[in-house]
């Protein structure tokens, strides 16, 4: 018995060695501070849990969920797009997802044939590449560099490549760099999508974790819908990673493609979760603002402390991450191994997000401020 060609083509898991060292340190009883995982440390706000408890007690919610999402959830998404971005969409242009990851990894199955190109950001969330490979496509990394504000520069790509491209992945606010994108950038990207007829897939699970002007939607740009799909999530906005719910908004043909894949694969998110989430989207701006402020504050405290220690920290505009330059002659993997060894702190090496990021590491701001101060104290011991 052999694994499929596509499965065998998935990139190796680069964190294996670091994970082994982390487990070994824990087994030795060392007090590890884990700044590796982008999973909110605080619980889901109580009002959302209460709404869910109400919803779970309704027998109508105990049956199979409806394919693209319940009426109540889709209506809430339509209203949220209007409220948040002043964008009008119909319920045929939205669908519920089992988190943004569900949409990210399944979209290529609807549009990519063997050998087709999918442009993926480097550094970037691994799901863009793995979803492409599992669909038989070719993931082509597009570097995001500090000089270009971590935005892809399509003018550097050959015409033949753009002609073979089916999907361009964007992710703003960006994991891992925390960069954001603006109107002129999206306008330019959409003109490329029109010229070369590809889909722009904008993965936006951090849309509500921002520290300056609120990020915009591509649909604020005239004519975007035909070529674009955006992925939103409840995970980070409301500390709901475990609930598994997000949604896609996009042109009807693109949504129909993704929905057909999913109708053949899963039966959607539990209806009680959809009901509680629908209510949350329309009633929990205060909770979202509190969570945003929490990360803003943590980013500020951690960045200031790191700078005092001599680290080159990029300005954090959004997300739950800090993107920091690896000091001296280290590469990202051996520097993170050194920090784990000498300071009992887990960081994420940039190489895990792509080849162009080997001189960076990522810090997840998912620990309380007291732990941030403790981390800074420990980092004092690490010679850079
Ligand atoms: C860029 C990006 N996309 C998607 C996801 C997955 O989000 P969800 O929990 O909505 O599946 C994450 C999670 O960390 C992410 O960083």
Short mmCIF file of C-alpha atoms and ligand atoms in Angstrom, two decimals:
data_model
loop_
_atom_site.label_atom_id
_atom_site.label_comp_id
_atom_site.label_asym_id
_atom_site.label_seq_id
_atom_site.Cartn_x
_atom_site.Cartn_y
_atom_site.Cartn_z
CA UNK A 1 0.00 0.00 0.00
CA UNK A 2 1.38 3.38 -0.95
CA UNK A 3 0.27 6.92 -0.18
CA UNK A 4 -1.09 9.02 -3.03
CA UNK A 5 1.27 11.15 -5.13
CA UNK A 6 -0.39 14.30 -3.79
CA UNK A 7 -0.05 13.23 -0.17
CA UNK A 8 3.61 12.39 -0.68
CA UNK A 9 4.16 15.79 -2.33
CA UNK A 10 3.14 17.70 0.83
CA UNK A 11 6.09 19.65 2.25
CA UNK A 12 7.88 18.10 5.24
CA UNK A 13 6.79 19.29 8.67
CA UNK A 14 9.59 21.72 9.50
CA UNK A 15 8.71 22.08 13.18
CA UNK A 16 9.21 18.37 13.98
CA UNK A 17 12.67 18.82 15.51
CA UNK A 18 11.62 21.89 17.50
CA UNK A 19 8.46 20.10 18.72
CA UNK A 20 10.64 17.21 19.89
CA UNK A 21 12.86 19.61 21.84
CA UNK A 22 9.79 21.34 23.33
CA UNK A 23 8.31 18.02 24.50
CA UNK A 24 11.67 16.95 25.94
CA UNK A 25 11.96 20.24 27.87
CA UNK A 26 8.44 19.79 29.27
CA UNK A 27 9.19 16.20 30.26
CA UNK A 28 12.22 17.49 32.21
CA UNK A 29 9.75 19.63 34.17
CA UNK A 30 11.04 22.94 32.79
CA UNK A 31 8.66 25.91 32.96
CA UNK A 32 8.17 26.59 29.25
CA UNK A 33 6.58 29.83 28.01
CA UNK A 34 4.90 28.99 24.73
CA UNK A 35 4.84 31.94 22.32
CA UNK A 36 4.51 29.59 19.38
CA UNK A 37 0.82 28.99 18.94
CA UNK A 38 -1.62 31.56 17.50
CA UNK A 39 -4.47 30.30 19.65
CA UNK A 40 -6.14 32.88 21.93
CA UNK A 41 -5.45 32.19 25.61
CA UNK A 42 -8.62 33.86 26.94
CA UNK A 43 -12.01 32.10 26.88
CA UNK A 44 -14.93 32.92 24.60
CA UNK A 45 -16.90 35.86 26.07
CA UNK A 46 -19.70 34.78 28.41
CA UNK A 47 -22.56 36.39 26.45
CA UNK A 48 -21.64 34.21 23.44
CA UNK A 49 -21.54 31.05 25.56
CA UNK A 50 -24.96 31.95 27.01
CA UNK A 51 -26.39 32.43 23.52
CA UNK A 52 -24.98 29.06 22.50
CA UNK A 53 -26.50 27.38 25.57
CA UNK A 54 -29.89 28.76 24.53
CA UNK A 55 -29.37 27.52 20.95
CA UNK A 56 -28.19 24.06 21.96
CA UNK A 57 -31.42 23.50 23.89
CA UNK A 58 -33.51 23.84 20.72
CA UNK A 59 -34.20 20.40 19.20
CA UNK A 60 -34.37 21.95 15.71
CA UNK A 61 -30.64 22.60 16.05
CA UNK A 62 -29.86 18.92 16.68
CA UNK A 63 -30.34 17.76 13.09
CA UNK A 64 -27.90 17.94 10.17
CA UNK A 65 -26.97 21.54 9.44
CA UNK A 66 -28.03 23.02 6.09
CA UNK A 67 -25.37 22.87 3.34
CA UNK A 68 -24.14 26.42 2.86
CA UNK A 69 -25.21 27.66 6.26
CA UNK A 70 -28.46 28.30 8.07
CA UNK A 71 -30.70 31.15 6.90
CA UNK A 72 -30.09 32.98 10.17
CA UNK A 73 -26.29 32.71 9.82
CA UNK A 74 -26.19 33.80 6.18
CA UNK A 75 -28.49 36.74 6.92
CA UNK A 76 -26.21 37.82 9.76
CA UNK A 77 -23.17 37.67 7.45
CA UNK A 78 -25.00 39.82 4.86
CA UNK A 79 -25.79 42.39 7.59
CA UNK A 80 -22.25 42.22 9.01
CA UNK A 81 -20.70 42.94 5.57
CA UNK A 82 -22.98 45.96 5.30
CA UNK A 83 -22.26 47.17 8.85
CA UNK A 84 -18.51 46.52 8.79
CA UNK A 85 -17.56 47.39 5.19
CA UNK A 86 -20.61 49.09 3.73
CA UNK A 87 -20.66 46.31 1.15
CA UNK A 88 -23.88 44.81 -0.22
CA UNK A 89 -23.91 41.05 -0.82
CA UNK A 90 -26.74 38.57 -1.35
CA UNK A 91 -27.18 35.33 0.57
CA UNK A 92 -26.05 33.47 -2.58
CA UNK A 93 -22.69 35.17 -2.18
CA UNK A 94 -22.00 33.90 1.34
CA UNK A 95 -21.48 30.51 2.92
CA UNK A 96 -20.66 29.11 6.33
CA UNK A 97 -17.35 27.30 6.85
CA UNK A 98 -15.83 25.05 9.49
CA UNK A 99 -13.35 27.86 10.14
CA UNK A 100 -11.39 29.79 7.51
CA UNK A 101 -9.03 26.81 7.20
CA UNK A 102 -11.88 24.76 5.74
CA UNK A 103 -12.33 27.27 2.90
CA UNK A 104 -8.61 27.80 2.37
CA UNK A 105 -7.78 24.14 1.97
CA UNK A 106 -10.85 23.20 -0.11
CA UNK A 107 -11.04 26.09 -2.58
CA UNK A 108 -8.35 24.64 -4.92
CA UNK A 109 -10.37 21.42 -5.34
CA UNK A 110 -13.03 23.48 -7.10
CA UNK A 111 -10.79 25.39 -9.50
CA UNK A 112 -7.36 23.81 -9.85
CA UNK A 113 -6.47 21.11 -12.38
CA UNK A 114 -3.22 19.12 -12.23
CA UNK A 115 -0.33 21.41 -13.14
CA UNK A 116 -2.23 24.68 -12.63
CA UNK A 117 -0.40 27.40 -10.74
CA UNK A 118 -1.51 28.80 -7.40
CA UNK A 119 0.43 31.82 -6.17
CA UNK A 120 1.08 31.59 -2.45
CA UNK A 121 2.65 34.21 -0.19
CA UNK A 122 6.13 33.43 1.16
CA UNK A 123 6.08 33.65 4.15
CA UNK A 124 2.53 32.40 4.46
CA UNK A 125 0.03 30.19 6.27
CA UNK A 126 0.86 26.57 5.24
CA UNK A 127 -2.76 25.78 4.23
CA UNK A 128 -2.40 27.68 0.94
CA UNK A 129 0.33 25.31 -0.20
CA UNK A 130 -1.09 22.10 1.21
CA UNK A 131 -4.58 22.72 -0.24
CA UNK A 132 -3.01 23.38 -3.64
CA UNK A 133 -0.87 20.24 -3.57
CA UNK A 134 -3.75 18.02 -2.43
CA UNK A 135 -5.70 19.29 -5.46
CA UNK A 136 -2.78 18.38 -7.75
CA UNK A 137 -1.78 22.00 -8.39
CA UNK A 138 1.60 23.68 -8.18
CA UNK A 139 2.13 26.19 -5.37
CA UNK A 140 4.40 28.99 -6.58
CA UNK A 141 5.82 31.10 -3.72
CA UNK A 142 5.68 34.88 -4.14
CA UNK A 143 8.08 36.63 -1.73
CA UNK A 144 6.76 39.19 0.71
CA UNK A 145 9.61 41.48 1.71
CA UNK A 146 9.96 44.30 4.22
CA UNK A 147 11.03 46.65 1.37
CA UNK A 148 7.63 46.11 -0.30
CA UNK A 149 5.67 46.33 2.98
CA UNK A 150 5.08 42.56 2.79
CA UNK A 151 2.81 42.94 -0.25
CA UNK A 152 3.36 40.68 -3.30
CA UNK A 153 4.80 42.40 -6.36
CA UNK A 154 3.10 40.75 -9.35
CA UNK A 155 5.02 42.94 -11.83
CA UNK A 156 8.07 40.77 -11.03
CA UNK A 157 6.35 37.58 -12.23
CA UNK A 158 6.65 36.31 -15.81
CA UNK A 159 3.55 36.64 -18.05
CA UNK A 160 3.49 32.89 -18.77
CA UNK A 161 3.20 32.18 -15.06
CA UNK A 162 0.35 34.63 -14.61
CA UNK A 163 -1.45 33.06 -17.56
CA UNK A 164 -1.28 29.62 -15.89
CA UNK A 165 -2.41 31.02 -12.53
CA UNK A 166 -5.80 29.93 -11.19
CA UNK A 167 -5.69 31.41 -7.69
CA UNK A 168 -3.68 34.13 -5.99
CA UNK A 169 -3.69 33.88 -2.21
CA UNK A 170 -3.61 37.04 -0.14
CA UNK A 171 -3.77 37.24 3.64
CA UNK A 172 -4.26 40.69 5.16
CA UNK A 173 -3.93 41.43 8.01
CA UNK A 174 -1.04 39.07 7.53
CA UNK A 175 0.14 36.06 9.45
CA UNK A 176 3.08 36.02 10.23
CA UNK A 177 4.24 39.56 9.36
CA UNK A 178 1.24 41.52 10.77
CA UNK A 179 1.23 43.71 7.61
CA UNK A 180 -2.01 45.23 6.30
CA UNK A 181 -3.09 46.12 2.75
CA UNK A 182 -4.78 49.23 1.40
CA UNK A 183 -7.20 50.24 -1.33
CA UNK A 184 -4.66 50.99 -4.12
CA UNK A 185 -2.99 47.61 -3.56
CA UNK A 186 -6.27 45.71 -3.91
CA UNK A 187 -7.20 47.80 -6.94
CA UNK A 188 -3.97 46.81 -8.67
CA UNK A 189 -4.41 43.13 -7.73
CA UNK A 190 -7.95 43.09 -9.10
CA UNK A 191 -6.76 44.56 -12.40
CA UNK A 192 -4.29 41.64 -12.67
CA UNK A 193 -7.09 39.16 -11.86
CA UNK A 194 -9.23 40.68 -14.63
CA UNK A 195 -6.38 40.60 -17.16
CA UNK A 196 -5.25 37.02 -16.43
CA UNK A 197 -8.61 35.63 -15.28
CA UNK A 198 -7.63 34.20 -11.91
CA UNK A 199 -9.32 34.13 -8.51
CA UNK A 200 -8.05 36.40 -5.76
CA UNK A 201 -8.60 34.56 -2.50
CA UNK A 202 -8.15 36.90 0.45
CA UNK A 203 -7.84 35.02 3.74
CA UNK A 204 -8.94 37.46 6.43
CA UNK A 205 -9.29 35.69 9.80
CA UNK A 206 -7.52 38.66 11.45
CA UNK A 207 -9.82 41.28 9.90
CA UNK A 208 -10.94 42.49 13.35
CA UNK A 209 -7.56 42.43 15.12
CA UNK A 210 -6.13 45.76 14.00
CA UNK A 211 -4.41 48.65 15.76
CA UNK A 212 -4.83 51.46 13.22
CA UNK A 213 -7.47 52.06 10.56
CA UNK A 214 -9.84 49.08 10.18
CA UNK A 215 -8.79 46.80 7.29
CA UNK A 216 -10.98 47.08 4.20
CA UNK A 217 -12.73 44.41 2.15
CA UNK A 218 -11.82 43.86 -1.51
CA UNK A 219 -15.50 44.15 -2.28
CA UNK A 220 -15.29 47.87 -1.58
CA UNK A 221 -13.60 48.03 -5.00
CA UNK A 222 -15.83 48.26 -8.05
CA UNK A 223 -16.07 45.01 -10.02
CA UNK A 224 -14.18 42.91 -7.47
CA UNK A 225 -16.86 40.34 -6.81
CA UNK A 226 -16.52 38.43 -10.05
CA UNK A 227 -12.91 37.49 -9.29
CA UNK A 228 -12.70 37.49 -5.51
CA UNK A 229 -13.50 35.43 -2.49
CA UNK A 230 -12.76 36.46 1.10
CA UNK A 231 -12.52 34.19 4.12
CA UNK A 232 -13.54 35.47 7.54
CA UNK A 233 -13.51 33.72 10.88
CA UNK A 234 -15.01 33.87 14.34
CA UNK A 235 -11.84 32.22 15.73
CA UNK A 236 -9.62 35.17 16.64
CA UNK A 237 -12.19 37.97 16.71
CA UNK A 238 -14.16 36.40 19.57
CA UNK A 239 -11.73 33.79 21.03
CA UNK A 240 -13.64 30.98 19.33
CA UNK A 241 -10.93 28.83 17.71
CA UNK A 242 -12.36 25.61 19.14
CA UNK A 243 -15.90 26.26 17.91
CA UNK A 244 -14.87 25.87 14.25
CA UNK A 245 -16.84 28.48 12.42
CA UNK A 246 -15.99 31.02 9.74
CA UNK A 247 -17.50 32.17 6.48
CA UNK A 248 -16.72 32.98 2.86
CA UNK A 249 -18.03 35.92 0.86
CA UNK A 250 -17.50 36.00 -2.87
CA UNK A 251 -18.80 36.00 -6.41
CA UNK A 252 -21.66 33.52 -6.85
CA UNK A 253 -19.72 31.25 -9.24
CA UNK A 254 -16.77 31.00 -6.85
CA UNK A 255 -19.02 30.33 -3.86
CA UNK A 256 -20.92 27.69 -5.87
CA UNK A 257 -17.63 25.92 -6.66
CA UNK A 258 -16.48 25.82 -3.05
CA UNK A 259 -19.96 24.83 -1.83
CA UNK A 260 -20.08 21.90 -4.27
CA UNK A 261 -16.76 20.58 -2.96
CA UNK A 262 -17.95 20.90 0.62
CA UNK A 263 -21.41 19.41 -0.02
CA UNK A 264 -19.57 16.29 -1.10
CA UNK A 265 -17.22 16.25 1.88
CA UNK A 266 -18.83 17.42 5.10
CA UNK A 267 -22.14 18.46 6.60
CA UNK A 268 -21.17 21.86 7.94
CA UNK A 269 -20.96 23.49 11.36
CA UNK A 270 -23.36 22.52 14.18
CA UNK A 271 -26.53 24.67 13.77
CA UNK A 272 -26.43 25.83 17.42
CA UNK A 273 -22.94 27.24 16.82
CA UNK A 274 -24.20 28.97 13.67
CA UNK A 275 -27.11 30.47 15.62
CA UNK A 276 -24.88 31.76 18.43
CA UNK A 277 -22.38 33.09 15.87
CA UNK A 278 -25.09 34.88 13.87
CA UNK A 279 -26.08 36.72 17.05
CA UNK A 280 -22.45 37.39 17.90
CA UNK A 281 -21.69 39.03 14.54
CA UNK A 282 -24.47 41.53 15.10
CA UNK A 283 -24.24 42.11 18.86
CA UNK A 284 -20.67 41.70 20.11
CA UNK A 285 -18.73 44.71 18.83
CA UNK A 286 -17.84 45.56 22.44
CA UNK A 287 -16.32 42.12 23.03
CA UNK A 288 -14.39 42.36 19.73
CA UNK A 289 -13.07 45.79 20.69
CA UNK A 290 -11.89 44.46 24.07
CA UNK A 291 -10.02 41.58 22.43
CA UNK A 292 -8.45 43.98 19.91
CA UNK A 293 -7.30 46.27 22.71
CA UNK A 294 -5.82 43.31 24.59
CA UNK A 295 -3.56 42.41 21.65
CA UNK A 296 -2.69 46.04 20.93
CA UNK A 297 -1.50 46.43 24.50
CA UNK A 298 0.45 43.15 24.50
CA UNK A 299 2.06 44.05 21.16
CA UNK A 300 3.09 47.44 22.54
CA UNK A 301 4.58 46.05 25.76
CA UNK A 302 6.40 43.17 24.09
CA UNK A 303 7.78 45.27 21.20
CA UNK A 304 9.06 47.97 23.53
CA UNK A 305 10.80 45.40 25.76
CA UNK A 306 12.36 43.57 22.80
CA UNK A 307 13.66 46.81 21.33
CA UNK A 308 15.35 47.63 24.64
CA UNK A 309 17.09 44.25 24.42
CA UNK A 310 18.38 45.15 20.95
CA UNK A 311 15.91 43.21 18.77
CA UNK A 312 14.69 44.58 15.46
CA UNK A 313 10.89 44.23 15.79
CA UNK A 314 8.70 45.18 12.85
CA UNK A 315 5.91 47.59 13.61
CA UNK A 316 2.82 45.58 14.47
CA UNK A 317 -0.24 46.91 12.66
CA UNK A 318 -2.60 44.03 13.33
CA UNK A 319 -3.01 40.32 14.23
CA UNK A 320 -1.81 38.48 17.33
CA UNK A 321 1.80 38.28 16.20
CA UNK A 322 5.09 40.11 16.32
CA UNK A 323 7.50 39.58 13.43
CA UNK A 324 11.08 39.96 14.60
CA UNK A 325 14.45 39.81 12.81
CA UNK A 326 16.73 36.97 13.86
CA UNK A 327 19.82 38.63 15.36
CA UNK A 328 23.42 38.14 14.22
CA UNK A 329 24.45 35.22 12.10
CA UNK A 330 21.83 32.77 13.30
CA UNK A 331 19.15 31.36 11.03
CA UNK A 332 15.58 31.16 12.31
CA UNK A 333 15.73 27.49 13.28
CA UNK A 334 18.99 27.55 15.24
CA UNK A 335 18.07 30.84 16.95
CA UNK A 336 14.70 29.47 18.12
CA UNK A 337 16.43 26.28 19.33
CA UNK A 338 18.91 28.44 21.29
CA UNK A 339 16.11 30.47 22.91
CA UNK A 340 14.29 27.29 23.90
CA UNK A 341 17.49 25.85 25.35
CA UNK A 342 18.68 28.96 27.20
CA UNK A 343 15.43 30.74 28.12
CA UNK A 344 12.72 28.02 28.05
CA UNK A 345 10.72 30.07 25.54
CA UNK A 346 9.06 28.65 22.43
CA UNK A 347 9.17 30.91 19.35
CA UNK A 348 8.18 30.05 15.78
CA UNK A 349 11.06 30.09 13.27
CA UNK A 350 10.28 32.03 10.10
CA UNK A 351 11.41 29.14 7.90
CA UNK A 352 8.18 27.36 8.88
CA UNK A 353 6.27 29.94 6.84
CA UNK A 354 8.52 29.88 3.77
CA UNK A 355 12.09 30.06 2.51
CA UNK A 356 12.18 33.85 2.33
CA UNK A 357 11.59 34.14 6.10
CA UNK A 358 14.64 32.38 7.47
CA UNK A 359 15.93 35.60 9.06
CA UNK A 360 12.75 36.17 11.11
CA UNK A 361 10.88 34.60 13.99
CA UNK A 362 7.26 34.99 15.09
CA UNK A 363 5.95 35.67 18.55
CA UNK A 364 2.31 34.87 19.32
CA UNK A 365 0.81 37.38 21.76
CA UNK A 366 -1.29 34.70 23.40
CA UNK A 367 0.02 34.94 26.95
CA UNK A 368 -0.87 37.38 29.75
CA UNK A 369 1.23 40.50 30.28
CA UNK A 370 2.90 39.02 33.34
CA UNK A 371 4.24 36.20 31.12
CA UNK A 372 5.42 38.78 28.61
CA UNK A 373 7.49 40.48 31.34
CA UNK A 374 8.81 37.09 32.43
CA UNK A 375 9.78 36.29 28.82
CA UNK A 376 11.63 39.60 28.51
CA UNK A 377 13.51 38.89 31.75
CA UNK A 378 14.55 35.48 30.45
CA UNK A 379 15.57 36.85 27.06
CA UNK A 380 18.06 39.14 28.82
CA UNK A 381 20.14 35.99 29.41
CA UNK A 382 20.27 35.11 25.71
CA UNK A 383 23.36 36.68 24.15
CA UNK A 384 22.65 38.12 20.70
C1 LIG B 1 -3.76 33.04 8.00
C2 LIG B 1 -4.66 32.07 8.63
N1 LIG B 1 -5.67 31.54 7.92
C3 LIG B 1 -6.52 30.67 8.47
C4 LIG B 1 -6.39 30.26 9.77
C5 LIG B 1 -7.38 29.29 10.33
O1 LIG B 1 -8.45 29.96 10.90
P1 LIG B 1 -9.76 29.21 11.41
O2 LIG B 1 -9.59 28.98 12.87
O3 LIG B 1 -10.88 30.16 11.10
O4 LIG B 1 -9.87 27.94 10.63
C6 LIG B 1 -5.36 30.76 10.55
C7 LIG B 1 -5.17 30.30 11.93
O5 LIG B 1 -4.23 30.56 12.61
C8 LIG B 1 -4.47 31.68 9.97
O6 LIG B 1 -3.45 32.21 10.66
#
